[in-house]
Coordinates of C-alpha atoms in Angstrom, one line a residue:
Chain L
X1 CA 91.5 108.5 124.8
X2 CA 91.1 105.5 123.2
X3 CA 91.1 105.1 119.6
X4 CA 91.3 102.2 117.2
X5 CA 93.1 102.8 113.8
X6 CA 92.4 100.2 110.8
X7 CA 93.5 101.0 107.1
X8 CA 89.9 101.0 105.3
X9 CA 90.4 99.2 102.3
X10 CA 92.3 96.1 101.0
X11 CA 92.0 94.0 97.9
X12 CA 93.6 90.3 97.7
X13 CA 93.7 87.5 94.7
X14 CA 91.6 84.5 95.3
X15 CA 93.9 81.9 97.2
X16 CA 96.4 84.3 98.8
X17 CA 96.8 85.3 102.1
X18 CA 95.1 88.6 103.6
X19 CA 96.6 90.8 106.7
X20 CA 94.3 93.1 108.1
X21 CA 96.6 95.5 110.9
X22 CA 94.8 97.4 113.5
X23 CA 96.5 100.1 116.0
X24 CA 95.0 100.9 119.4
X25 CA 95.9 103.0 122.1
X26 CA 94.9 101.6 125.2
X27 CA 97.6 99.8 127.5
X28 CA 95.4 98.6 129.3
X29 CA 93.3 96.7 126.9
X30 CA 92.5 93.1 128.2
X31 CA 90.9 91.6 125.3
X32 CA 91.3 92.3 121.4
X33 CA 88.8 91.3 119.3
X34 CA 87.5 91.3 115.3
X35 CA 84.4 91.5 113.8
X36 CA 83.2 90.1 110.3
X37 CA 80.4 92.3 108.5
X38 CA 79.1 91.2 105.4
X39 CA 76.9 93.2 103.3
X40 CA 73.9 94.0 104.9
X41 CA 74.2 91.8 107.9
X42 CA 74.8 93.1 111.2
X43 CA 78.7 91.8 112.8
X44 CA 79.7 88.7 113.8
X45 CA 82.5 88.0 116.3
X46 CA 85.1 86.1 114.1
X47 CA 87.6 85.8 117.2
X48 CA 89.5 87.1 120.2
X49 CA 93.0 87.2 121.9
X50 CA 93.6 87.8 125.7
X51 CA 96.4 90.5 126.1
X52 CA 98.6 87.7 127.6
X53 CA 98.7 86.1 124.2
X54 CA 101.0 86.8 121.3
X55 CA 99.0 84.7 118.6
X56 CA 96.1 82.9 118.7
X57 CA 95.2 80.2 115.2
X58 CA 91.4 79.2 114.3
X59 CA 91.4 77.0 111.2
X60 CA 92.4 79.3 108.0
X61 CA 92.6 82.7 110.7
X62 CA 95.4 83.8 112.7
X63 CA 95.5 86.8 115.1
X64 CA 98.5 88.2 116.1
X65 CA 99.5 90.2 119.2
X66 CA 102.5 92.9 119.7
X67 CA 101.3 94.5 122.9
X68 CA 104.4 96.6 123.1
X69 CA 103.6 98.4 119.8
X70 CA 99.5 98.2 120.2
X71 CA 99.4 96.5 116.9
X72 CA 97.0 93.6 116.1
X73 CA 96.5 91.4 112.9
X74 CA 94.8 88.9 111.4
X75 CA 95.5 86.6 108.8
X76 CA 93.4 84.8 106.4
X77 CA 94.8 81.7 104.6
X78 CA 93.9 80.9 101.5
X79 CA 91.0 84.1 100.7
X80 CA 88.2 83.0 99.4
X81 CA 85.1 85.1 97.5
X82 CA 83.1 84.5 100.9
X83 CA 85.6 86.5 103.2
X84 CA 84.7 89.5 101.0
X85 CA 83.3 91.6 103.8
X86 CA 83.8 94.2 106.3
X87 CA 86.0 93.4 109.4
X88 CA 86.1 95.5 112.5
X89 CA 88.9 95.5 115.0
X90 CA 88.0 95.9 118.7
X91 CA 89.5 96.1 122.2
X92 CA 87.9 96.0 125.2
X93 CA 89.9 98.9 127.9
X94 CA 89.1 97.7 131.5
X95 CA 88.9 101.9 132.4
X96 CA 86.2 102.2 129.9
X97 CA 83.9 98.9 130.7
X98 CA 83.6 99.2 126.6
X99 CA 84.4 97.6 123.7
X100 CA 86.5 100.6 121.1
X101 CA 85.8 99.7 117.6
X102 CA 87.8 100.8 114.5
X103 CA 86.0 101.9 111.3
X104 CA 86.5 98.6 109.8
X105 CA 88.6 97.4 106.8
X106 CA 86.7 96.5 104.0
X107 CA 88.3 93.3 102.4
X108 CA 87.7 92.5 98.3
X109 CA 88.7 89.5 97.1
X110 CA 89.3 89.4 93.7
X111 CA 88.6 86.0 91.3
Chain R
X1 CA 64.5 83.8 118.8
X2 CA 68.1 83.0 119.1
X3 CA 70.2 86.3 119.9
X4 CA 69.2 89.4 119.3
X5 CA 66.1 90.4 117.5
X6 CA 65.7 94.2 115.9
X7 CA 62.6 95.5 114.3
X8 CA 61.7 96.7 111.9
X9 CA 64.5 95.5 109.3
X10 CA 63.7 98.9 107.4
X11 CA 61.7 101.9 107.3
X12 CA 60.9 105.1 105.3
X13 CA 59.9 107.8 108.0
X14 CA 58.9 111.3 107.3
X15 CA 60.8 114.2 109.3
X16 CA 59.3 115.2 112.8
X17 CA 57.7 111.8 113.2
X18 CA 58.4 110.1 116.2
X19 CA 59.9 106.1 115.8
X20 CA 61.1 103.2 118.2
X21 CA 63.5 101.2 117.2
X22 CA 62.8 97.8 118.9
X23 CA 65.5 95.2 119.9
X24 CA 65.2 92.2 122.1
X25 CA 67.6 89.2 123.4
X26 CA 66.8 85.9 124.8
X27 CA 70.4 85.3 126.2
X28 CA 70.3 87.2 129.6
X29 CA 72.6 89.4 128.8
X30 CA 73.4 92.0 131.2
X31 CA 74.7 94.9 129.3
X32 CA 72.8 96.8 126.2
X33 CA 73.9 98.7 123.3
X34 CA 72.9 101.1 120.4
X35 CA 75.0 102.0 117.9
X36 CA 74.9 103.9 113.9
X37 CA 76.8 103.0 111.2
X38 CA 77.2 105.5 108.7
X39 CA 79.5 105.4 105.6
X40 CA 83.0 106.2 106.8
X41 CA 82.3 106.8 110.2
X42 CA 82.2 103.5 111.3
X43 CA 80.2 102.5 114.4
X44 CA 79.1 105.2 116.7
X45 CA 77.8 104.4 120.2
X46 CA 74.4 106.1 120.9
X47 CA 73.3 104.5 124.2
X48 CA 74.1 101.8 126.4
X49 CA 72.9 99.9 129.5
X50 CA 75.0 98.2 132.0
X51 CA 72.4 96.6 133.6
X52 CA 68.3 96.7 133.6
X53 CA 67.1 100.0 135.2
X54 CA 70.3 101.9 134.3
X55 CA 71.6 104.0 130.9
X56 CA 74.0 105.8 129.7
X57 CA 75.4 108.2 126.9
X58 CA 77.7 107.4 124.1
X59 CA 79.2 109.4 121.5
X60 CA 76.2 110.8 119.5
X61 CA 73.3 110.2 122.1
X62 CA 71.6 113.5 121.0
X63 CA 67.9 113.4 119.1
X64 CA 67.9 109.9 120.9
X65 CA 66.6 108.1 124.0
X66 CA 66.6 104.9 125.4
X67 CA 64.8 102.6 128.2
X68 CA 65.8 99.6 129.8
X69 CA 62.9 98.3 131.9
X70 CA 64.1 94.5 132.3
X71 CA 67.0 92.6 130.8
X72 CA 65.7 91.4 127.7
X73 CA 64.3 94.9 125.7
X74 CA 66.4 97.9 124.7
X75 CA 64.3 100.2 122.8
X76 CA 65.5 103.2 120.6
X77 CA 63.3 106.5 120.4
X78 CA 63.9 109.1 117.9
X79 CA 61.6 111.6 119.3
X80 CA 61.5 114.0 116.4
X81 CA 63.2 112.2 113.3
X82 CA 65.1 114.6 111.2
X83 CA 67.4 113.4 107.6
X84 CA 70.7 113.2 109.5
X85 CA 69.4 110.5 111.5
X86 CA 69.0 108.6 108.2
X87 CA 71.4 105.5 109.4
X88 CA 71.9 102.1 110.0
X89 CA 71.1 101.2 113.6
X90 CA 72.8 97.9 115.4
X91 CA 71.0 96.7 118.9
X92 CA 74.4 94.7 120.8
X93 CA 74.6 93.1 123.8
X94 CA 77.3 91.4 126.2
X95 CA 77.6 89.5 129.3
X96 CA 80.3 91.5 131.1
X97 CA 80.3 89.0 134.0
X98 CA 81.9 85.9 131.5
X99 CA 85.3 87.5 131.8
X100 CA 85.2 88.1 127.8
X101 CA 83.3 91.0 126.8
X102 CA 82.1 90.3 123.3
X103 CA 79.7 91.5 121.7
X104 CA 76.5 90.1 120.1
X105 CA 74.8 92.3 117.4
X106 CA 71.6 92.4 116.1
X107 CA 70.9 92.2 112.3
X108 CA 70.5 96.2 111.9
X109 CA 67.2 98.6 111.5
X110 CA 67.8 100.5 108.1
X111 CA 66.1 103.9 108.6
X112 CA 65.5 106.7 106.2
X113 CA 64.4 109.8 107.0
X114 CA 62.9 112.3 104.4

């Protein structure tokens, strides 16, 4: 079945780069997403990548997709304290017609 | 409104009581979803609706029911609340006809069953 795995915690120093990793199992995935959840709030879509792309860059965010290994990563350059949040990876599989979410990675930024 | 509105924001509920969590969207999205979020378990899908008039069960549907009488509203009902239903509940919607299937989420309802 479909599964999305992420490490649960990541801690970085302010100004460093953060890399959050995700693996998925559904080879038919068409879109892959990164969501951000700040404390006490709902999930906000950060960025997404179509499965025929290897990389997508959006300001401080870089998404890398290795479709062969079913590995997705989110790099945040110059990490700020405001980036402290939980980051969810999600895949859209053509067979399920729904998003499958990972359990989320809690990013803590140390000033 | 812009997006998804959930109500109430938070609620303390006595066990055994009936409760309806409200969800309204103004984006004319065809699909809507209810998730619960619990520490260490991530988001778990309770029920979903691909279009008005249809609903389906997710990963954890027991103890919950939904209806989708129109495009905009997707209420979630707990018929007889139990303490294990203490959680944060999120409603979401998506426009699957657009090709990008990303979800828009509400701000959540924090429910405590005592």
